[in-house]
Short mmCIF file of C-alpha atoms in Angstrom, two decimals:
data_model
loop_
_atom_site.label_atom_id
_atom_site.label_comp_id
_atom_site.label_asym_id
_atom_site.label_seq_id
_atom_site.Cartn_x
_atom_site.Cartn_y
_atom_site.Cartn_z
CA MET A 1 1.33 11.38 -13.91
CA GLU A 2 -0.01 14.71 -12.28
CA PHE A 3 -3.46 16.01 -11.43
CA LYS A 4 -3.35 19.62 -12.70
CA ASN A 5 -5.40 22.56 -11.61
CA VAL A 6 -6.60 21.03 -8.44
CA SER A 7 -6.98 21.99 -4.80
CA VAL A 8 -5.48 19.72 -2.12
CA VAL A 9 -6.49 19.63 1.49
CA LYS A 10 -3.43 20.24 3.56
CA GLU A 11 -4.21 17.80 6.42
CA ALA A 12 -4.11 14.14 6.06
CA ASN A 13 -7.16 11.86 6.52
CA VAL A 14 -5.90 9.29 9.14
CA TYR A 15 -7.47 5.98 9.76
CA PHE A 16 -6.35 2.78 11.92
CA ASP A 17 -3.84 4.66 13.92
CA GLY A 18 -2.10 6.14 10.82
CA LYS A 19 -1.66 2.80 9.00
CA VAL A 20 -4.05 4.10 6.44
CA THR A 21 -3.76 7.65 5.43
CA SER A 22 -4.90 9.75 2.35
CA ARG A 23 -4.89 13.31 1.04
CA THR A 24 -8.08 14.83 -0.54
CA VAL A 25 -7.87 16.19 -4.01
CA LEU A 26 -10.66 18.52 -5.35
CA PHE A 27 -11.28 18.99 -9.06
CA GLU A 28 -12.89 22.07 -10.77
CA SER A 29 -15.64 19.75 -11.98
CA GLY A 30 -16.59 19.12 -8.48
CA GLU A 31 -14.95 15.61 -8.62
CA LYS A 32 -13.20 14.34 -5.53
CA LYS A 33 -10.41 11.86 -5.35
CA THR A 34 -8.24 10.75 -2.47
CA LEU A 35 -4.62 9.70 -2.85
CA GLY A 36 -3.88 7.14 -0.03
CA PHE A 37 -1.38 4.82 1.26
CA MET A 38 -1.89 1.83 3.50
CA LEU A 39 0.57 -0.29 5.42
CA ALA A 40 0.36 -3.94 6.22
CA GLY A 41 -2.94 -4.93 7.95
CA ASP A 42 -6.57 -6.13 7.52
CA TYR A 43 -8.99 -3.42 6.86
CA GLU A 44 -12.73 -2.91 6.34
CA PHE A 45 -14.29 0.15 4.85
CA ASN A 46 -17.77 1.54 4.18
CA THR A 47 -18.72 3.48 0.93
CA ASP A 48 -21.36 6.26 0.56
CA ALA A 49 -20.83 7.19 -2.95
CA GLU A 50 -19.53 4.51 -5.53
CA GLU A 51 -15.69 4.24 -5.43
CA THR A 52 -13.18 3.44 -8.11
CA MET A 53 -10.02 2.24 -6.47
CA GLU A 54 -6.85 2.26 -8.63
CA VAL A 55 -3.66 0.69 -7.33
CA LEU A 56 -0.65 3.05 -7.95
CA GLY A 57 1.94 0.91 -6.31
CA GLY A 58 2.39 -2.20 -4.22
CA GLU A 59 -0.64 -4.51 -3.94
CA MET A 60 -3.76 -5.23 -1.96
CA SER A 61 -6.00 -8.28 -1.64
CA VAL A 62 -9.74 -7.18 -1.75
CA LEU A 63 -13.03 -8.79 -0.90
CA LEU A 64 -15.77 -6.95 -2.62
CA PRO A 65 -19.35 -6.97 -1.47
CA GLY A 66 -21.10 -10.26 -2.69
CA GLU A 67 -17.85 -11.95 -3.51
CA SER A 68 -16.60 -15.11 -1.53
CA GLU A 69 -12.98 -14.71 -2.34
CA TYR A 70 -10.29 -12.12 -1.79
CA ARG A 71 -8.68 -11.08 -5.10
CA LEU A 72 -5.18 -9.55 -5.61
CA TYR A 73 -4.90 -6.23 -7.31
CA THR A 74 -1.46 -4.95 -8.21
CA LYS A 75 -0.15 -1.64 -9.77
CA GLY A 76 -2.23 -0.42 -12.71
CA GLU A 77 -5.18 -2.38 -11.76
CA SER A 78 -8.58 -1.07 -10.31
CA TYR A 79 -11.87 -2.14 -9.06
CA ILE A 80 -15.27 -0.66 -8.27
CA VAL A 81 -16.96 -0.64 -4.97
CA PRO A 82 -20.79 0.04 -4.98
CA ALA A 83 -22.43 2.77 -3.06
CA ASN A 84 -23.46 2.17 0.46
CA SER A 85 -21.67 -1.07 0.94
CA SER A 86 -18.59 -2.35 2.90
CA PHE A 87 -15.45 -4.05 1.54
CA LYS A 88 -12.51 -5.71 3.19
CA MET A 89 -8.88 -5.84 2.26
CA THR A 90 -5.50 -7.36 3.32
CA VAL A 91 -2.28 -5.53 2.71
CA GLU A 92 0.77 -7.69 2.99
CA LYS A 93 3.33 -4.89 2.75
CA TYR A 94 1.93 -1.60 1.53
CA VAL A 95 -0.30 -0.21 -1.18
CA ASP A 96 -0.31 3.18 -2.80
CA TYR A 97 -3.86 4.03 -4.29
CA CYS A 98 -6.13 6.53 -5.82
CA CYS A 99 -9.75 6.54 -4.84
CA SER A 100 -12.34 8.37 -7.25
CA TYR A 101 -15.75 9.08 -5.86
CA LYS A 102 -18.73 9.09 -8.18
CA ASN A 103 -20.62 12.49 -8.10
CA MET B 1 -6.78 24.83 4.68
CA GLU B 2 -6.33 23.82 0.98
CA PHE B 3 -3.62 24.66 -1.61
CA LYS B 4 -5.57 25.84 -4.55
CA ASN B 5 -4.39 25.78 -8.31
CA VAL B 6 -1.80 23.31 -7.87
CA SER B 7 -0.69 20.09 -9.52
CA VAL B 8 -0.21 16.97 -7.42
CA VAL B 9 2.02 14.01 -8.44
CA LYS B 10 -0.25 10.87 -8.27
CA GLU B 11 2.33 8.41 -7.02
CA ALA B 12 3.51 8.60 -3.50
CA ASN B 13 7.11 9.05 -2.40
CA VAL B 14 7.89 6.09 -0.22
CA TYR B 15 10.65 5.83 2.36
CA PHE B 16 11.65 3.47 5.04
CA ASP B 17 9.46 0.60 3.82
CA GLY B 18 6.47 3.01 3.81
CA LYS B 19 6.73 4.31 7.24
CA VAL B 20 7.37 7.62 5.58
CA THR B 21 5.37 8.71 2.62
CA SER B 22 4.56 11.97 0.96
CA ARG B 23 2.74 13.45 -2.04
CA THR B 24 4.44 16.15 -4.16
CA VAL B 25 2.62 19.38 -4.63
CA LEU B 26 3.68 21.94 -7.33
CA PHE B 27 2.72 25.64 -7.41
CA GLU B 28 2.51 27.75 -10.52
CA SER B 29 5.19 29.92 -9.08
CA GLY B 30 7.49 26.95 -9.42
CA GLU B 31 7.54 26.25 -5.63
CA LYS B 32 7.45 22.65 -4.54
CA LYS B 33 5.96 21.36 -1.29
CA THR B 34 5.43 17.77 -0.07
CA LEU B 35 2.66 16.67 2.17
CA GLY B 36 3.90 13.82 4.31
CA PHE B 37 3.19 11.45 6.98
CA MET B 38 5.50 9.40 9.29
CA LEU B 39 4.75 6.62 11.57
CA ALA B 40 6.65 5.64 14.74
CA GLY B 41 10.34 5.38 14.13
CA ASP B 42 13.80 6.81 14.17
CA TYR B 43 14.63 8.59 10.89
CA GLU B 44 17.56 10.68 9.36
CA PHE B 45 17.22 12.73 6.23
CA ASN B 46 19.51 14.87 4.01
CA THR B 47 18.55 18.12 2.45
CA ASP B 48 19.45 19.59 -0.80
CA ALA B 49 17.46 22.89 -0.63
CA GLU B 50 16.49 24.58 2.51
CA GLU B 51 13.33 23.04 3.96
CA THR B 52 10.79 24.50 6.06
CA MET B 53 8.87 21.68 8.07
CA GLU B 54 5.45 22.49 9.46
CA VAL B 55 3.72 20.02 11.69
CA LEU B 56 0.06 19.46 10.54
CA GLY B 57 -0.82 16.88 13.22
CA GLY B 58 0.63 14.56 15.76
CA GLU B 59 4.32 15.55 16.84
CA MET B 60 7.94 14.83 16.07
CA SER B 61 11.14 15.26 18.06
CA VAL B 62 13.90 16.80 15.75
CA LEU B 63 17.61 16.91 16.13
CA LEU B 64 18.74 19.88 13.72
CA PRO B 65 22.38 20.30 12.59
CA GLY B 66 24.58 21.60 15.14
CA GLU B 67 22.21 21.15 17.98
CA SER B 68 23.02 18.89 20.74
CA GLU B 69 19.41 17.91 22.06
CA TYR B 70 16.14 16.85 20.32
CA ARG B 71 13.25 19.41 20.43
CA LEU B 72 9.66 18.31 20.16
CA TYR B 73 7.51 20.01 17.48
CA THR B 74 3.82 19.65 17.62
CA LYS B 75 0.74 20.72 15.49
CA GLY B 76 1.18 24.22 14.14
CA GLU B 77 4.94 24.55 14.97
CA SER B 78 7.65 24.50 12.36
CA TYR B 79 11.34 24.53 11.95
CA ILE B 80 13.87 25.34 9.12
CA VAL B 81 16.49 22.71 8.03
CA PRO B 82 19.53 24.43 6.19
CA ALA B 83 20.49 23.29 2.63
CA ASN B 84 22.90 20.42 2.23
CA SER B 85 22.76 19.13 5.74
CA SER B 86 21.27 16.27 7.65
CA PHE B 87 18.71 16.08 10.51
CA LYS B 88 17.37 13.26 12.69
CA MET B 89 13.91 12.74 14.15
CA THR B 90 12.16 10.44 16.37
CA VAL B 91 8.29 9.92 16.03
CA GLU B 92 6.58 8.37 18.92
CA LYS B 93 3.23 7.71 17.33
CA TYR B 94 2.77 9.53 13.97
CA VAL B 95 3.15 12.97 12.39
CA ASP B 96 1.53 14.82 9.55
CA TYR B 97 3.72 17.30 7.99
CA CYS B 98 4.06 19.78 5.21
CA CYS B 99 7.56 20.41 3.74
CA SER B 100 8.35 23.59 1.81
CA TYR B 101 11.47 23.69 -0.34
CA LYS B 102 13.09 27.03 -0.93
CA ASN B 103 13.43 27.76 -4.61
#
């Protein structure tokens, strides 16, 4: 699976000392996605726009806003994080993901 | 800096348990590059085509084929690895890189 006719920002986005990194992909429509990779760890992120997170490989346990329990997401699964919220995740080994930002 | 009018393979290339990952970028000209990220570690890679490695962030010490000493490459620097060879590197913290494959 490829994204075609896109622009890619050359430099990586680096978080948590490099344990979480991503590359920004820009579409002609103005849409933005990031292709990212997380190594083992516990993380918390904040959203501005609504985000759809799709697992491309590996797995991640996620605690969504308002939920009381973590849920495991594996390859091919996705979840939505509301705008202006925060969510937590635990990665046991690693996870490859695609994050789509709502325009 | 952005690559424009390219295709990007969605899934990451994963090496060394995820300590080295990259995304493949394909150009209309047929050229291929990977945008990659390495965490701390000692690595050895083999080349098929000649590769130009450019450091986008962080730094890497590299032992090129035929050399007897590692040399440090930092942001903005690059080096060429001959086709059909192997090279070693040591990463102390992390390095963000772009690898261009000769057609």
